[in-house]
PDB file of C-alpha atoms in Angstrom:
ATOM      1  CA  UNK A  18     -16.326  38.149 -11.807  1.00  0.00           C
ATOM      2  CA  UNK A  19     -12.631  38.494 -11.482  1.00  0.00           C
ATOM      3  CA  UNK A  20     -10.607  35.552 -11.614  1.00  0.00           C
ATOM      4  CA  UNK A  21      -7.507  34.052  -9.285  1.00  0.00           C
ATOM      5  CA  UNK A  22      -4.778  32.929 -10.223  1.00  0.00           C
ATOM      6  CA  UNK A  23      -2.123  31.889  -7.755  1.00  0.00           C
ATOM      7  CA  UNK A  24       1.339  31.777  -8.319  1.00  0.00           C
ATOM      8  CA  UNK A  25       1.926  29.186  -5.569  1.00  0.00           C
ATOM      9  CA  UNK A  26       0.371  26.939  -3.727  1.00  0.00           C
ATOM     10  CA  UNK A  27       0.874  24.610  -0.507  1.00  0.00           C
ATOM     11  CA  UNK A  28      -1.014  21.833   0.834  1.00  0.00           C
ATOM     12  CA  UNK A  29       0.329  19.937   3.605  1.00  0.00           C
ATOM     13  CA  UNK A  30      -0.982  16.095   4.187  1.00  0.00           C
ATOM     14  CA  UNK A  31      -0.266  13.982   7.608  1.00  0.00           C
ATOM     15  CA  UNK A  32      -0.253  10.113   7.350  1.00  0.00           C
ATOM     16  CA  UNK A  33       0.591   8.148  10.321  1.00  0.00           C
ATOM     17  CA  UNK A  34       2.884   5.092  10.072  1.00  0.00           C
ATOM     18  CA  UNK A  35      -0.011   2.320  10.778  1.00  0.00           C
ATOM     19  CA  UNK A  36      -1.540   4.050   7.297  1.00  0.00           C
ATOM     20  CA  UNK A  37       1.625   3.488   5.319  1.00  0.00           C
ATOM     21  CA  UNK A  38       1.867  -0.098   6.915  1.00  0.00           C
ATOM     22  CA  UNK A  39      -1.847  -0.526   5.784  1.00  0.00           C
ATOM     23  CA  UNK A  40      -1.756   0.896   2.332  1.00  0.00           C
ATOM     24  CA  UNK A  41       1.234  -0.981   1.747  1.00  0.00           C
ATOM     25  CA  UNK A  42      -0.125  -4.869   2.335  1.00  0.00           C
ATOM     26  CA  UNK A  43      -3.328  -4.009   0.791  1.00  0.00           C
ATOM     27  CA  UNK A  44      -1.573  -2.878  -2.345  1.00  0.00           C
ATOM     28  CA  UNK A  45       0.317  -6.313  -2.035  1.00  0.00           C
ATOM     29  CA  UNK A  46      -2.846  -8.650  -1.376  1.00  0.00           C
ATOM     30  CA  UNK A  47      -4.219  -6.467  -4.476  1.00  0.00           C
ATOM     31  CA  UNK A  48      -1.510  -7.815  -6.464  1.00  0.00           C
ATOM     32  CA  UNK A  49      -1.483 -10.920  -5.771  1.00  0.00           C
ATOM     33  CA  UNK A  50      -5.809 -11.781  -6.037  1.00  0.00           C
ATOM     34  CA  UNK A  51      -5.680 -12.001  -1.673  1.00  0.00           C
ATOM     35  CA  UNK A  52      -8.776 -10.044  -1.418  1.00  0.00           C
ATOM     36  CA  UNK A  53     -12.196 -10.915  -1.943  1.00  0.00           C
ATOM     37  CA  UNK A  54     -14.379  -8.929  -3.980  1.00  0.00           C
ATOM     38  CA  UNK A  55     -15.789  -6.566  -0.988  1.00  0.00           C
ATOM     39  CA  UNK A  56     -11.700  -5.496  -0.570  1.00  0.00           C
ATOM     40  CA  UNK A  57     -10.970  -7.188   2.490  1.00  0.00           C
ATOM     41  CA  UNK A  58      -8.598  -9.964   2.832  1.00  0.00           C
ATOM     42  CA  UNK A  59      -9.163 -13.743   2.444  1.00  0.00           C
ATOM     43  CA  UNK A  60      -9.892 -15.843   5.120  1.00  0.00           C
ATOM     44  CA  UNK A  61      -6.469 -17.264   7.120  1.00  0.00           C
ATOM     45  CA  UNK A  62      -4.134 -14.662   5.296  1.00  0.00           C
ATOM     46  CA  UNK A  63      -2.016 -13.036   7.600  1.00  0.00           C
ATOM     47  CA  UNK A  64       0.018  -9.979   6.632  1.00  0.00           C
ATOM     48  CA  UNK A  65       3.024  -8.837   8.631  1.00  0.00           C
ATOM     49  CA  UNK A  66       4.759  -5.611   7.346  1.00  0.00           C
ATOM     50  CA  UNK A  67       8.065  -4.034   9.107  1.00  0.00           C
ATOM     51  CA  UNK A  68      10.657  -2.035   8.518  1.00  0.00           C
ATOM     52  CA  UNK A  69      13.882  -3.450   7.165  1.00  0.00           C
ATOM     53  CA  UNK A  70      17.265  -2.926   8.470  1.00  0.00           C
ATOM     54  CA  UNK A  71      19.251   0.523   8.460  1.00  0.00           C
ATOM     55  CA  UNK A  72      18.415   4.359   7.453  1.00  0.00           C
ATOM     56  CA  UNK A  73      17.594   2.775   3.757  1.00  0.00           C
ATOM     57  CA  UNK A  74      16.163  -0.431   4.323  1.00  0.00           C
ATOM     58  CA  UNK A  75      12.495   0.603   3.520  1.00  0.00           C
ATOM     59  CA  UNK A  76       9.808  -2.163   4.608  1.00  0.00           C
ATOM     60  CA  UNK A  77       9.506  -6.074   4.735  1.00  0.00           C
ATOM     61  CA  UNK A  78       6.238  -7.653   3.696  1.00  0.00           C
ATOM     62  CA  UNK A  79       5.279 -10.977   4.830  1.00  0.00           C
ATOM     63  CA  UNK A  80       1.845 -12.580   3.880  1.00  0.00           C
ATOM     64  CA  UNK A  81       1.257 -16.096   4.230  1.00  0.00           C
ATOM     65  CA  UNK A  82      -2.082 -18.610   4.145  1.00  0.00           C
ATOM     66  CA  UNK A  83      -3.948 -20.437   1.752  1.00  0.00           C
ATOM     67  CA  UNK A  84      -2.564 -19.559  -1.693  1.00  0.00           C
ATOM     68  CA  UNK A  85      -6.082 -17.599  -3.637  1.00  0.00           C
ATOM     69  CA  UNK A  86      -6.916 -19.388  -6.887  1.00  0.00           C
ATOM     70  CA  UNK A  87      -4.698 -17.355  -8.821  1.00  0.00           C
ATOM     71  CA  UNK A  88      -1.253 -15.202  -7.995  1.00  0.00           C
ATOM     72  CA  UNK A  89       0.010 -12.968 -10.298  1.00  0.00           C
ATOM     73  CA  UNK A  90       3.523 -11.844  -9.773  1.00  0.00           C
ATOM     74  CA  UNK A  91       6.050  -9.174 -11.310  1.00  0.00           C
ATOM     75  CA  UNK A  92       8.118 -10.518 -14.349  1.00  0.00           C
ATOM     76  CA  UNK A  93      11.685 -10.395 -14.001  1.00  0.00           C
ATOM     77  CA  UNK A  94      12.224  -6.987 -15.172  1.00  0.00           C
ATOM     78  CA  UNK A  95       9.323  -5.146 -13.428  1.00  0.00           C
ATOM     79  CA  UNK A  96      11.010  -4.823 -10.238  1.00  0.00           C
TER      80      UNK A  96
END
């Protein structure tokens, strides 16, 4: 058996912007305990995500509801 070995490689992936918007406020509700333990999110949470102002102004993430029974949030020098 003769083995390959590439030198290169490519691999091309297409996400649409509804999946970016998606990934991004579940990987918020993650962070702060707004999902319930079958991954979907709590009852009366409602997550708005848009894109901020300008070529630079990456996305805006609004959630808002009942508070879960714990939030955990980024210390001061996380961010």
């Amino acid at each position: 058996m003769k083995m390959i070995k590439p030198d290169t490689i490519s691999f091309r992936a297409t996400v649409t912007e509804q999946e970016i918007r998606d990934r991004m406020a579940l990987e918020v509700l993650e962070q702060i305990g707004g999902l319930d333990q079958d991954g979907k999110k709590l009852p009366g949470i409602t997550v708005s995500v848009r894109r901020g102002e300008g070529r630079a102004g990456g996305y805006t993430i609004d959630i808002s509801g009942p508070a879960p029974a714990r939030i955990y949030l980024p210390k001061g020098g996380d961010m």
